[in-house]
PDB file of C-alpha atoms in Angstrom:
ATOM      1  CA  MET A 848     115.856 137.895  89.607  1.00  0.00           C
ATOM      2  CA  THR A 849     112.199 137.630  90.580  1.00  0.00           C
ATOM      3  CA  ILE A 850     110.636 140.666  92.250  1.00  0.00           C
ATOM      4  CA  TYR A 851     107.789 140.108  94.687  1.00  0.00           C
ATOM      5  CA  GLU A 852     105.595 143.173  95.138  1.00  0.00           C
ATOM      6  CA  GLY A 853     102.530 143.928  97.224  1.00  0.00           C
ATOM      7  CA  LYS A 854     100.172 141.466  98.860  1.00  0.00           C
ATOM      8  CA  ALA A 855     100.110 139.114  95.896  1.00  0.00           C
ATOM      9  CA  GLY A 856     103.892 139.154  95.719  1.00  0.00           C
ATOM     10  CA  ILE A 857     104.249 138.275  99.378  1.00  0.00           C
ATOM     11  CA  ALA A 858     101.717 135.455  98.986  1.00  0.00           C
ATOM     12  CA  ALA A 859     103.641 134.131  95.995  1.00  0.00           C
ATOM     13  CA  LEU A 860     106.907 134.323  97.938  1.00  0.00           C
ATOM     14  CA  ARG A 861     105.346 132.482 100.882  1.00  0.00           C
ATOM     15  CA  ALA A 862     104.073 129.757  98.562  1.00  0.00           C
ATOM     16  CA  LYS A 863     107.499 129.407  96.996  1.00  0.00           C
ATOM     17  CA  ILE A 864     109.204 129.123 100.378  1.00  0.00           C
ATOM     18  CA  LYS A 865     106.661 126.478 101.415  1.00  0.00           C
ATOM     19  CA  ARG A 866     107.350 124.476  98.255  1.00  0.00           C
ATOM     20  CA  GLN A 867     111.081 124.740  98.880  1.00  0.00           C
ATOM     21  CA  GLU A 868     110.660 123.592 102.476  1.00  0.00           C
ATOM     22  CA  GLU A 869     108.555 120.638 101.376  1.00  0.00           C
ATOM     23  CA  THR A 870     111.063 119.721  98.689  1.00  0.00           C
ATOM     24  CA  LEU A 871     113.885 119.954 101.227  1.00  0.00           C
ATOM     25  CA  VAL A 872     112.155 117.567 103.646  1.00  0.00           C
ATOM     26  CA  ARG A 873     111.168 115.156 100.876  1.00  0.00           C
ATOM     27  CA  GLU A 874     114.645 115.141  99.343  1.00  0.00           C
ATOM     28  CA  ILE A 875     116.301 114.499 102.702  1.00  0.00           C
ATOM     29  CA  ALA A 876     113.930 111.563 103.265  1.00  0.00           C
ATOM     30  CA  ARG A 877     114.577 110.235  99.759  1.00  0.00           C
ATOM     31  CA  GLY A 878     118.347 110.608 100.079  1.00  0.00           C
ATOM     32  CA  LEU A 879     118.319 108.957 103.473  1.00  0.00           C
ATOM     33  CA  VAL A 880     116.241 105.970 102.350  1.00  0.00           C
ATOM     34  CA  GLU A 881     118.155 105.586  99.083  1.00  0.00           C
ATOM     35  CA  ASN A 882     121.397 105.417 101.075  1.00  0.00           C
ATOM     36  CA  LEU A 883     119.890 102.958 103.551  1.00  0.00           C
ATOM     37  CA  VAL A 884     118.695 100.730 100.711  1.00  0.00           C
ATOM     38  CA  GLU A 885     121.980 100.819  98.828  1.00  0.00           C
ATOM     39  CA  ASN A 886     123.976 100.275 101.981  1.00  0.00           C
ATOM     40  CA  GLY A 887     121.843  97.242 102.801  1.00  0.00           C
ATOM     41  CA  GLN A 888     122.288  95.621  99.405  1.00  0.00           C
ATOM     42  CA  ASP A 889     125.775  94.449 100.324  1.00  0.00           C
ATOM     43  CA  TYR A 890     124.532  91.652 102.554  1.00  0.00           C
ATOM     44  CA  ILE A 891     121.233  90.698 100.964  1.00  0.00           C
ATOM     45  CA  GLY A 892     121.167  87.014 100.282  1.00  0.00           C
ATOM     46  CA  ASP A 893     123.662  86.332 103.036  1.00  0.00           C
ATOM     47  CA  THR A 894     121.987  83.262 104.449  1.00  0.00           C
ATOM     48  CA  THR A 895     122.887  84.361 107.929  1.00  0.00           C
ATOM     49  CA  TYR A 896     120.513  87.243 107.637  1.00  0.00           C
ATOM     50  CA  ALA A 897     117.846  85.944 105.356  1.00  0.00           C
ATOM     51  CA  GLY A 898     117.696  82.200 105.388  1.00  0.00           C
ATOM     52  CA  ILE A 899     118.799  80.717 108.675  1.00  0.00           C
ATOM     53  CA  GLU A 900     117.516  82.820 111.518  1.00  0.00           C
ATOM     54  CA  PHE A 901     114.363  83.792 109.684  1.00  0.00           C
ATOM     55  CA  PRO A 902     113.680  81.052 107.143  1.00  0.00           C
ATOM     56  CA  ASP A 903     110.470  82.661 105.959  1.00  0.00           C
ATOM     57  CA  ASN A 904     112.193  85.857 104.918  1.00  0.00           C
ATOM     58  CA  ASP A 905     112.266  86.942 101.339  1.00  0.00           C
ATOM     59  CA  PRO A 906     115.786  87.984 100.495  1.00  0.00           C
ATOM     60  CA  GLY A 907     115.504  91.729 100.055  1.00  0.00           C
ATOM     61  CA  ARG A 908     112.774  92.214 102.607  1.00  0.00           C
ATOM     62  CA  PHE A 909     115.093  94.231 104.835  1.00  0.00           C
ATOM     63  CA  VAL A 910     115.988  96.835 102.198  1.00  0.00           C
ATOM     64  CA  ASN A 911     112.427  97.028 100.907  1.00  0.00           C
ATOM     65  CA  SER A 912     110.997  97.588 104.387  1.00  0.00           C
ATOM     66  CA  TRP A 913     112.073 101.140 105.150  1.00  0.00           C
ATOM     67  CA  TYR A 914     108.846 102.962 105.982  1.00  0.00           C
ATOM     68  CA  THR A 915     108.766 106.736 105.826  1.00  0.00           C
ATOM     69  CA  GLY A 916     105.959 108.618 107.511  1.00  0.00           C
ATOM     70  CA  ASP A 917     105.207 111.546 109.723  1.00  0.00           C
ATOM     71  CA  ASP A 918     104.861 111.675 113.506  1.00  0.00           C
ATOM     72  CA  VAL A 919     103.937 108.052 114.183  1.00  0.00           C
ATOM     73  CA  PRO A 920     106.624 105.555 113.142  1.00  0.00           C
ATOM     74  CA  SER A 921     105.226 102.683 111.119  1.00  0.00           C
ATOM     75  CA  LEU A 922     105.751  99.316 112.767  1.00  0.00           C
ATOM     76  CA  GLY A 923     104.597  97.272 109.781  1.00  0.00           C
ATOM     77  CA  PHE A 924     106.676  95.316 107.330  1.00  0.00           C
ATOM     78  CA  SER A 925     104.193  93.827 104.920  1.00  0.00           C
ATOM     79  CA  ARG A 926     106.114  94.467 101.716  1.00  0.00           C
ATOM     80  CA  SER A 927     107.606  91.606  99.802  1.00  0.00           C
ATOM     81  CA  GLY A 928     111.335  91.243  99.393  1.00  0.00           C
ATOM     82  CA  ASP A 929     112.841  93.255  96.595  1.00  0.00           C
ATOM     83  CA  ARG A 930     116.567  93.697  96.518  1.00  0.00           C
ATOM     84  CA  SER A 931     116.314  96.991  94.695  1.00  0.00           C
ATOM     85  CA  GLY A 932     114.295  98.464  97.584  1.00  0.00           C
ATOM     86  CA  ILE A 933     111.960 100.156  95.128  1.00  0.00           C
ATOM     87  CA  ASP A 934     108.996 100.441  97.499  1.00  0.00           C
ATOM     88  CA  SER A 935     111.114 101.978 100.256  1.00  0.00           C
ATOM     89  CA  ILE A 936     112.445 104.608  97.861  1.00  0.00           C
ATOM     90  CA  SER A 937     109.083 105.297  96.241  1.00  0.00           C
ATOM     91  CA  GLN A 938     107.399 106.011  99.571  1.00  0.00           C
ATOM     92  CA  ALA A 939     110.132 108.422 100.657  1.00  0.00           C
ATOM     93  CA  GLN A 940     110.322 110.184  97.306  1.00  0.00           C
ATOM     94  CA  PHE A 941     106.594 110.911  97.263  1.00  0.00           C
ATOM     95  CA  LEU A 942     106.214 111.682 100.934  1.00  0.00           C
ATOM     96  CA  ASP A 943     103.255 113.957 101.534  1.00  0.00           C
ATOM     97  CA  VAL A 944     105.076 116.516 103.651  1.00  0.00           C
ATOM     98  CA  ASP A 945     103.187 118.177 106.456  1.00  0.00           C
ATOM     99  CA  LEU A 946     105.515 120.912 107.660  1.00  0.00           C
ATOM    100  CA  GLY A 947     105.926 120.998 111.411  1.00  0.00           C
ATOM    101  CA  LYS A 948     105.583 117.267 111.848  1.00  0.00           C
ATOM    102  CA  THR A 949     108.432 114.911 112.564  1.00  0.00           C
ATOM    103  CA  ILE A 950     109.438 112.562 109.777  1.00  0.00           C
ATOM    104  CA  SER A 951     110.277 109.012 110.761  1.00  0.00           C
ATOM    105  CA  VAL A 952     112.156 106.398 108.750  1.00  0.00           C
ATOM    106  CA  VAL A 953     111.693 102.992 110.327  1.00  0.00           C
ATOM    107  CA  ASN A 954     112.605  99.392 109.597  1.00  0.00           C
ATOM    108  CA  SER A 955     110.626  96.984 111.778  1.00  0.00           C
ATOM    109  CA  THR A 956     111.702  93.668 110.281  1.00  0.00           C
ATOM    110  CA  PRO A 957     112.950  91.259 112.942  1.00  0.00           C
ATOM    111  CA  GLU A 958     116.323  90.985 111.218  1.00  0.00           C
ATOM    112  CA  ALA A 959     116.946  94.746 111.358  1.00  0.00           C
ATOM    113  CA  ILE A 960     118.263  94.765 114.914  1.00  0.00           C
ATOM    114  CA  PHE A 961     120.691  91.933 114.117  1.00  0.00           C
ATOM    115  CA  ILE A 962     121.947  93.644 110.985  1.00  0.00           C
ATOM    116  CA  GLU A 963     122.321  97.010 112.663  1.00  0.00           C
ATOM    117  CA  SER A 964     123.713  96.196 116.062  1.00  0.00           C
ATOM    118  CA  LEU A 965     123.701  92.626 117.346  1.00  0.00           C
ATOM    119  CA  GLY A 966     125.095  90.461 114.577  1.00  0.00           C
ATOM    120  CA  TRP A 967     124.946  86.683 114.940  1.00  0.00           C
ATOM    121  CA  LYS A 968     127.342  84.756 117.111  1.00  0.00           C
ATOM    122  CA  VAL A 969     128.151  81.069 117.023  1.00  0.00           C
ATOM    123  CA  GLU A 970     128.162  80.983 120.822  1.00  0.00           C
ATOM    124  CA  ASP A 971     124.478  81.951 120.804  1.00  0.00           C
ATOM    125  CA  LEU A 972     123.655  79.071 118.482  1.00  0.00           C
ATOM    126  CA  PRO A 973     126.301  76.331 119.069  1.00  0.00           C
ATOM    127  CA  LEU A 974     124.876  73.922 116.492  1.00  0.00           C
ATOM    128  CA  ARG A 975     125.691  76.410 113.790  1.00  0.00           C
ATOM    129  CA  GLY A 976     129.381  76.127 114.658  1.00  0.00           C
ATOM    130  CA  ILE A 977     129.303  72.370 114.121  1.00  0.00           C
ATOM    131  CA  VAL A 978     128.169  72.796 110.518  1.00  0.00           C
ATOM    132  CA  GLY A 979     130.830  75.383 109.865  1.00  0.00           C
ATOM    133  CA  TRP A 980     128.675  78.444 110.321  1.00  0.00           C
ATOM    134  CA  LYS A 981     130.787  81.421 111.312  1.00  0.00           C
ATOM    135  CA  ASP A 982     130.184  84.505 113.392  1.00  0.00           C
ATOM    136  CA  LYS A 983     128.622  87.317 111.463  1.00  0.00           C
ATOM    137  CA  PRO A 984     129.182  90.773 112.800  1.00  0.00           C
ATOM    138  CA  ALA A 985     126.566  93.501 112.677  1.00  0.00           C
ATOM    139  CA  LYS A 986     126.850  95.727 109.615  1.00  0.00           C
ATOM    140  CA  HIS A 987     125.570  99.044 111.026  1.00  0.00           C
ATOM    141  CA  PRO A 988     123.830 100.374 107.883  1.00  0.00           C
ATOM    142  CA  VAL A 989     122.072 103.142 109.828  1.00  0.00           C
ATOM    143  CA  ALA A 990     125.226 104.258 111.584  1.00  0.00           C
ATOM    144  CA  ASP A 991     127.073 104.288 108.245  1.00  0.00           C
ATOM    145  CA  VAL A 992     124.403 106.344 106.544  1.00  0.00           C
ATOM    146  CA  ALA A 993     124.365 108.764 109.477  1.00  0.00           C
ATOM    147  CA  LYS A 994     127.972 109.584 108.596  1.00  0.00           C
ATOM    148  CA  ASN A 995     126.757 110.738 105.164  1.00  0.00           C
ATOM    149  CA  LEU A 996     124.043 113.015 106.494  1.00  0.00           C
ATOM    150  CA  ASP A 997     125.913 116.187 105.586  1.00  0.00           C
ATOM    151  CA  SER A 998     126.128 115.230 101.914  1.00  0.00           C
ATOM    152  CA  ILE A 999     122.495 114.031 101.867  1.00  0.00           C
ATOM    153  CA  ILE A1000     121.374 117.395 103.253  1.00  0.00           C
ATOM    154  CA  THR A1001     123.634 119.334 100.896  1.00  0.00           C
ATOM    155  CA  ASP A1002     122.149 117.491  97.886  1.00  0.00           C
ATOM    156  CA  ALA A1003     118.635 118.093  99.225  1.00  0.00           C
ATOM    157  CA  ILE A1004     119.324 121.833  99.572  1.00  0.00           C
ATOM    158  CA  GLU A1005     120.435 121.928  95.924  1.00  0.00           C
ATOM    159  CA  GLU A1006     117.159 120.270  94.853  1.00  0.00           C
ATOM    160  CA  ALA A1007     115.083 122.555  97.090  1.00  0.00           C
ATOM    161  CA  ARG A1008     116.670 125.615  95.507  1.00  0.00           C
ATOM    162  CA  LYS A1009     115.292 124.502  92.147  1.00  0.00           C
ATOM    163  CA  ALA A1010     111.685 124.342  93.460  1.00  0.00           C
ATOM    164  CA  LYS A1011     109.699 127.217  91.992  1.00  0.00           C
TER     165      LYS A1011
ATOM    166  CA  MET B 153      91.573 101.976  86.219  1.00  0.00           C
ATOM    167  CA  SER B 154      94.470 104.368  86.292  1.00  0.00           C
ATOM    168  CA  GLN B 155      96.904 101.947  87.922  1.00  0.00           C
ATOM    169  CA  LEU B 156      96.200  99.398  85.218  1.00  0.00           C
ATOM    170  CA  ASN B 157      96.702 101.994  82.529  1.00  0.00           C
ATOM    171  CA  ILE B 158      99.911 103.333  84.066  1.00  0.00           C
ATOM    172  CA  ARG B 159     101.421  99.863  84.180  1.00  0.00           C
ATOM    173  CA  LYS B 160     100.277  99.095  80.635  1.00  0.00           C
ATOM    174  CA  ALA B 161     101.677 102.364  79.331  1.00  0.00           C
ATOM    175  CA  PHE B 162     105.121 101.736  80.810  1.00  0.00           C
ATOM    176  CA  GLU B 163     105.207  98.093  79.775  1.00  0.00           C
ATOM    177  CA  LYS B 164     104.216  98.922  76.198  1.00  0.00           C
ATOM    178  CA  LYS B 165     106.928 101.561  76.077  1.00  0.00           C
ATOM    179  CA  MET B 166     109.484  99.002  77.220  1.00  0.00           C
ATOM    180  CA  ILE B 167     108.265  96.419  74.686  1.00  0.00           C
ATOM    181  CA  ALA B 168     108.898  99.042  72.005  1.00  0.00           C
ATOM    182  CA  PHE B 169     112.431  99.687  73.250  1.00  0.00           C
ATOM    183  CA  SER B 170     115.031  99.167  70.580  1.00  0.00           C
ATOM    184  CA  PRO B 171     117.242  97.198  70.505  1.00  0.00           C
ATOM    185  CA  ALA B 172     114.859  94.849  72.254  1.00  0.00           C
ATOM    186  CA  ILE B 173     115.832  93.418  75.606  1.00  0.00           C
ATOM    187  CA  SER B 174     114.316  90.374  77.277  1.00  0.00           C
ATOM    188  CA  LEU B 175     111.653  91.562  79.741  1.00  0.00           C
ATOM    189  CA  SER B 176     110.443  90.144  83.030  1.00  0.00           C
ATOM    190  CA  PHE B 177     106.986  91.379  84.036  1.00  0.00           C
ATOM    191  CA  GLU B 178     105.612  91.411  87.567  1.00  0.00           C
ATOM    192  CA  ASN B 179     103.934  88.169  88.622  1.00  0.00           C
ATOM    193  CA  VAL B 180     104.692  86.471  85.322  1.00  0.00           C
ATOM    194  CA  SER B 181     106.880  83.386  85.375  1.00  0.00           C
ATOM    195  CA  PHE B 182     110.240  84.190  83.831  1.00  0.00           C
ATOM    196  CA  THR B 183     113.382  82.122  83.426  1.00  0.00           C
ATOM    197  CA  PRO B 184     116.275  84.173  82.126  1.00  0.00           C
ATOM    198  CA  ALA B 185     118.364  82.541  79.437  1.00  0.00           C
ATOM    199  CA  SER B 186     121.918  82.062  80.599  1.00  0.00           C
ATOM    200  CA  ASN B 187     124.323  84.780  79.586  1.00  0.00           C
ATOM    201  CA  VAL B 188     121.489  86.910  78.186  1.00  0.00           C
ATOM    202  CA  PRO B 189     120.694  90.266  79.763  1.00  0.00           C
ATOM    203  CA  TYR B 190     117.160  91.024  80.848  1.00  0.00           C
ATOM    204  CA  ALA B 191     115.150  93.830  82.437  1.00  0.00           C
ATOM    205  CA  ALA B 192     112.715  93.290  85.309  1.00  0.00           C
ATOM    206  CA  LEU B 193     109.868  95.808  85.334  1.00  0.00           C
ATOM    207  CA  THR B 194     108.253  96.996  88.561  1.00  0.00           C
ATOM    208  CA  LEU B 195     105.610  99.610  89.224  1.00  0.00           C
ATOM    209  CA  SER B 196     105.707 101.096  92.710  1.00  0.00           C
ATOM    210  CA  PRO B 197     102.813 103.507  93.208  1.00  0.00           C
ATOM    211  CA  ALA B 198     103.077 105.924  96.114  1.00  0.00           C
ATOM    212  CA  ASP B 199     100.259 107.479  98.153  1.00  0.00           C
ATOM    213  CA  VAL B 200      97.691 109.217  95.963  1.00  0.00           C
ATOM    214  CA  ARG B 201      97.740 113.021  96.129  1.00  0.00           C
ATOM    215  CA  ASN B 202      94.615 115.138  96.622  1.00  0.00           C
ATOM    216  CA  PRO B 203      95.772 118.627  95.701  1.00  0.00           C
ATOM    217  CA  THR B 204      92.245 120.098  95.775  1.00  0.00           C
ATOM    218  CA  LEU B 205      89.106 119.728  97.863  1.00  0.00           C
ATOM    219  CA  GLY B 206      86.898 118.365  95.072  1.00  0.00           C
ATOM    220  CA  ASP B 207      85.535 114.830  94.991  1.00  0.00           C
ATOM    221  CA  ASN B 208      87.146 113.359  91.928  1.00  0.00           C
ATOM    222  CA  TYR B 209      90.363 115.068  91.007  1.00  0.00           C
ATOM    223  CA  HIS B 210      93.453 113.311  92.317  1.00  0.00           C
ATOM    224  CA  ARG B 211      96.992 112.676  91.242  1.00  0.00           C
ATOM    225  CA  GLU B 212      98.603 109.258  90.971  1.00  0.00           C
ATOM    226  CA  VAL B 213     102.355 109.350  91.606  1.00  0.00           C
ATOM    227  CA  GLY B 214     105.056 106.733  91.888  1.00  0.00           C
ATOM    228  CA  LEU B 215     108.104 105.074  90.430  1.00  0.00           C
ATOM    229  CA  PHE B 216     108.458 102.716  87.523  1.00  0.00           C
ATOM    230  CA  GLN B 217     111.632 100.704  87.812  1.00  0.00           C
ATOM    231  CA  VAL B 218     113.603  99.020  85.071  1.00  0.00           C
ATOM    232  CA  LEU B 219     116.041  96.666  86.770  1.00  0.00           C
ATOM    233  CA  LEU B 220     118.757  95.758  84.296  1.00  0.00           C
ATOM    234  CA  CYS B 221     120.385  92.422  85.064  1.00  0.00           C
ATOM    235  CA  PHE B 222     123.443  91.427  83.076  1.00  0.00           C
ATOM    236  CA  PRO B 223     125.619  88.294  83.262  1.00  0.00           C
ATOM    237  CA  ILE B 224     128.195  88.558  86.005  1.00  0.00           C
ATOM    238  CA  GLY B 225     131.920  88.686  85.341  1.00  0.00           C
ATOM    239  CA  GLN B 226     131.674  90.805  82.212  1.00  0.00           C
ATOM    240  CA  GLY B 227     132.407  94.182  83.723  1.00  0.00           C
ATOM    241  CA  THR B 228     130.032  97.089  84.145  1.00  0.00           C
ATOM    242  CA  ASN B 229     130.293  98.804  80.781  1.00  0.00           C
ATOM    243  CA  ALA B 230     127.437  97.047  78.982  1.00  0.00           C
ATOM    244  CA  VAL B 231     124.954  97.302  81.827  1.00  0.00           C
ATOM    245  CA  ALA B 232     125.876 100.907  82.612  1.00  0.00           C
ATOM    246  CA  THR B 233     125.509 101.859  78.932  1.00  0.00           C
ATOM    247  CA  LYS B 234     122.089 100.214  78.786  1.00  0.00           C
ATOM    248  CA  ALA B 235     121.078 102.070  81.955  1.00  0.00           C
ATOM    249  CA  GLU B 236     121.983 105.355  80.299  1.00  0.00           C
ATOM    250  CA  GLU B 237     119.932 104.382  77.243  1.00  0.00           C
ATOM    251  CA  ILE B 238     116.888 103.623  79.410  1.00  0.00           C
ATOM    252  CA  LYS B 239     117.388 106.892  81.278  1.00  0.00           C
ATOM    253  CA  LEU B 240     117.325 108.750  77.988  1.00  0.00           C
ATOM    254  CA  TYR B 241     114.382 106.686  76.733  1.00  0.00           C
ATOM    255  CA  PHE B 242     112.285 107.933  79.659  1.00  0.00           C
ATOM    256  CA  LYS B 243     113.694 111.439  79.706  1.00  0.00           C
ATOM    257  CA  ARG B 244     111.930 114.107  81.714  1.00  0.00           C
ATOM    258  CA  GLY B 245     108.761 115.212  79.978  1.00  0.00           C
ATOM    259  CA  THR B 246     108.113 111.861  78.303  1.00  0.00           C
ATOM    260  CA  THR B 247     104.349 111.450  77.961  1.00  0.00           C
ATOM    261  CA  LEU B 248     102.647 108.085  77.635  1.00  0.00           C
ATOM    262  CA  THR B 249      98.980 107.626  76.853  1.00  0.00           C
ATOM    263  CA  GLU B 250      96.950 104.541  77.641  1.00  0.00           C
ATOM    264  CA  SER B 251      93.190 104.684  77.237  1.00  0.00           C
ATOM    265  CA  ASP B 252      92.184 107.919  78.995  1.00  0.00           C
ATOM    266  CA  THR B 253      95.262 108.039  81.230  1.00  0.00           C
ATOM    267  CA  VAL B 254      98.162 110.328  80.428  1.00  0.00           C
ATOM    268  CA  VAL B 255     101.354 109.422  82.258  1.00  0.00           C
ATOM    269  CA  ILE B 256     104.007 112.106  82.524  1.00  0.00           C
ATOM    270  CA  VAL B 257     107.626 111.546  83.531  1.00  0.00           C
ATOM    271  CA  ASP B 258     108.286 114.522  85.789  1.00  0.00           C
ATOM    272  CA  LYS B 259     111.948 114.029  86.627  1.00  0.00           C
ATOM    273  CA  THR B 260     115.068 112.842  84.910  1.00  0.00           C
ATOM    274  CA  PRO B 261     115.257 109.113  85.740  1.00  0.00           C
ATOM    275  CA  SER B 262     117.876 108.129  88.275  1.00  0.00           C
ATOM    276  CA  ILE B 263     120.294 105.234  88.040  1.00  0.00           C
ATOM    277  CA  GLY B 264     120.922 103.367  91.277  1.00  0.00           C
ATOM    278  CA  ARG B 265     123.943 101.516  92.525  1.00  0.00           C
ATOM    279  CA  ALA B 266     124.864  98.177  90.964  1.00  0.00           C
ATOM    280  CA  TYR B 267     124.475  95.028  93.033  1.00  0.00           C
ATOM    281  CA  VAL B 268     124.705  91.296  92.493  1.00  0.00           C
ATOM    282  CA  GLU B 269     121.571  89.147  92.437  1.00  0.00           C
ATOM    283  CA  ASN B 270     121.222  85.548  91.264  1.00  0.00           C
ATOM    284  CA  ASN B 271     124.596  85.604  89.571  1.00  0.00           C
ATOM    285  CA  ARG B 272     123.758  88.795  87.686  1.00  0.00           C
ATOM    286  CA  LEU B 273     124.937  92.341  88.032  1.00  0.00           C
ATOM    287  CA  CYS B 274     121.814  94.474  88.391  1.00  0.00           C
ATOM    288  CA  ILE B 275     121.357  98.213  88.066  1.00  0.00           C
ATOM    289  CA  PRO B 276     118.003  99.876  88.741  1.00  0.00           C
ATOM    290  CA  VAL B 277     116.768 102.792  86.647  1.00  0.00           C
ATOM    291  CA  ARG B 278     113.965 104.589  88.463  1.00  0.00           C
ATOM    292  CA  VAL B 279     111.428 106.625  86.529  1.00  0.00           C
ATOM    293  CA  SER B 280     109.274 109.087  88.457  1.00  0.00           C
ATOM    294  CA  TYR B 281     105.777 109.689  87.077  1.00  0.00           C
ATOM    295  CA  PHE B 282     102.430 111.298  87.757  1.00  0.00           C
ATOM    296  CA  THR B 283      98.983 111.274  86.212  1.00  0.00           C
ATOM    297  CA  ASN B 284      96.091 113.628  86.750  1.00  0.00           C
ATOM    298  CA  GLU B 285      92.790 111.818  87.233  1.00  0.00           C
ATOM    299  CA  PHE B 286      89.503 113.688  86.896  1.00  0.00           C
TER     300      PHE B 286
END
């Protein structure tokens, strides 16, 4: 057990708590983005999402375009496609935490809204039906990850406890 | 020059990996031989840290990823075993030196979920690093 005594002790304790808080925020962001990336990998390369509606898309752009930042959500999506989502994870893992600010995790690719909530319907694009294209439902990666929030936070608390 | 050195340090370490595995480097044309495993290397630097107020000192941080891609339809054992080997190869505390840059692996590497890409089963191993630049 560590004993904190006097002014210096209190300062050291404060610093430790700050480090733990920062670690907690960073680990939640990392866990969240890692889950979002891995959840999105199931339908990468599905031509419905990557090649037909948005022919210029790199397969993997969706999973590699999770932007983590504070206060102001990033609306950019300039990263190249990478199915492993490495850039999304890297940014979240090394988030420069400013305690007191809101953390945002945003995906602004045009396909995100279709993947999360709209899906693609033949009736919207009748010609697709003629060539045998089928309805594709939305996959709800964000909603699915939201169901895992408890475990993401629990894991983050474990990591934060280790911060010295 | 630190980014150059960081990349070089990791790539050299992977070239020295034994038993050797076919490597795909960023922005270098690569055609994988059929039925032969390979590893795609990616450096993903994160925002630079400025822990102090001085002019020069800063810390480069980021992830180096070894994406192991094995022929599909052969189960997960071989690729998962290789992932564990890479994880151990870059164990926490591993120090790489390139020119005047010292790269330190500050966390135990993490192995991501397997997924299928281009008829391969791929598993990412992510290595977290930092360097102190003065």
